[in-house]
Short mmCIF file of C-alpha atoms in Angstrom, two decimals:
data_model
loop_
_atom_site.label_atom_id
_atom_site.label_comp_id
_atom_site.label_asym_id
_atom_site.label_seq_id
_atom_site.Cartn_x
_atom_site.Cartn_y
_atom_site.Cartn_z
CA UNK A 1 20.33 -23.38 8.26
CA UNK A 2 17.90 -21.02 6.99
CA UNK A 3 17.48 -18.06 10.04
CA UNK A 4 21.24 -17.08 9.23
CA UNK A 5 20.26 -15.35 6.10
CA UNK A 6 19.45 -11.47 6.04
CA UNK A 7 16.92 -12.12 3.74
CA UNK A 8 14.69 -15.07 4.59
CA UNK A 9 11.70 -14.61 5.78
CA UNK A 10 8.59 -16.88 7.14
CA UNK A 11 5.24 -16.64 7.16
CA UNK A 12 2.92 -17.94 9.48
CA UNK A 13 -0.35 -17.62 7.88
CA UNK A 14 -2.09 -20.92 7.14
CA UNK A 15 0.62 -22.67 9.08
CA UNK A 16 -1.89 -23.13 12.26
CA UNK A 17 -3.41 -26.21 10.70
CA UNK A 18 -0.28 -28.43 10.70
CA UNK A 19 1.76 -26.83 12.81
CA UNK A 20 -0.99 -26.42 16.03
CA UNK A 21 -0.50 -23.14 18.08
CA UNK A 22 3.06 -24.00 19.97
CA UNK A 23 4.02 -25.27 16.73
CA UNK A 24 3.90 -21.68 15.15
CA UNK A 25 5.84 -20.40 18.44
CA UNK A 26 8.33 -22.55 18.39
CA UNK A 27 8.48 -21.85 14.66
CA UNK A 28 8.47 -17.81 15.17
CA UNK A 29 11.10 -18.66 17.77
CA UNK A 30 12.89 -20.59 15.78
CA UNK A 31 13.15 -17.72 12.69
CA UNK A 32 13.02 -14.54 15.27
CA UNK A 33 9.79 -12.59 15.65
CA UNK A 34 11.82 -10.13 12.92
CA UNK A 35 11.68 -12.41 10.18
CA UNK A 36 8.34 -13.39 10.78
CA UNK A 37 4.48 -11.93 9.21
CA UNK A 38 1.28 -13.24 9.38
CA UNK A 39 -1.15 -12.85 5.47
CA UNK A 40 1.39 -12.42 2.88
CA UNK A 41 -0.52 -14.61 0.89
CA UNK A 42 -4.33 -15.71 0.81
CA UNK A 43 -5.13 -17.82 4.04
CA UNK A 44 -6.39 -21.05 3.04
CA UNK A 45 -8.29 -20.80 6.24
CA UNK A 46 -10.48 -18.04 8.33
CA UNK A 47 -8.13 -15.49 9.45
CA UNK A 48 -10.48 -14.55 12.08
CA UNK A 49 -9.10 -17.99 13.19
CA UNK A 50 -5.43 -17.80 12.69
CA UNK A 51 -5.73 -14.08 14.33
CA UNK A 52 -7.08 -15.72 17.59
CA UNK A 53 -5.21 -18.64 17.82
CA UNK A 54 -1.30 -16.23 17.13
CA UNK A 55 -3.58 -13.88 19.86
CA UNK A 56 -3.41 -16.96 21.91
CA UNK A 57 0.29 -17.27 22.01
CA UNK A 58 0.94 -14.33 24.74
CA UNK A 59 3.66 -12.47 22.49
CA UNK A 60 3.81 -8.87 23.57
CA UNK A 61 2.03 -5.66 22.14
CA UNK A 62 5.25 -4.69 20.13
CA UNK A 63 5.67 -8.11 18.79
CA UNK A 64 2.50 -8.78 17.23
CA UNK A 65 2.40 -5.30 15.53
CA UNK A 66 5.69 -7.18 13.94
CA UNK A 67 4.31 -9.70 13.16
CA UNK A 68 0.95 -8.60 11.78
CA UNK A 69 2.50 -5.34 9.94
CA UNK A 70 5.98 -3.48 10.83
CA UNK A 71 7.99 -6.48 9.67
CA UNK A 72 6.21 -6.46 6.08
CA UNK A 73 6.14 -2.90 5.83
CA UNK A 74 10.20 -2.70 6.75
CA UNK A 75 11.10 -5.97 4.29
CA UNK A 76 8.82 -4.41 1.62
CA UNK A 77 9.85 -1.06 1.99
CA UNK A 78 6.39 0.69 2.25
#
């Protein structure tokens, strides 16, 4: 229900944990790679971890600057 909204967002940080590593795609897939950021809040856990494992997940160049900046710095306007 919730990806058909303009302005929902997810993030992914601290979601590696619960979710395992094809859990987080299949959650970015699930949202779009647009609607998606990694450390909008404190990571409960090392994200020198969550960096490697998302690294792990083969997206492309493009998408992970999405994911780890453009997409917060387009939703936040900065």
């Amino acid at each position: 229900v919730l990806p058909k909204y303009d302005n929902f967002f997810v993030d992914t940080s601290s979601t590696l944990f619960w979710k395992g590593a094809w859990g987080v795609r299949d959650l970015i897939s699930a949202y779009g790679i647009d609607k998606c950021m990694f450390g909008t809040d404190f990571p409960m856990h090392p994200a020198s971890f969550e960096i490697k494992a998302l690294l792990y997940l083969g997206y492309t160049d493009n998408e992970y600057q999405k994911l780890f900046s453009q997409n917060a710095k387009r939703i936040y306007n900065i």
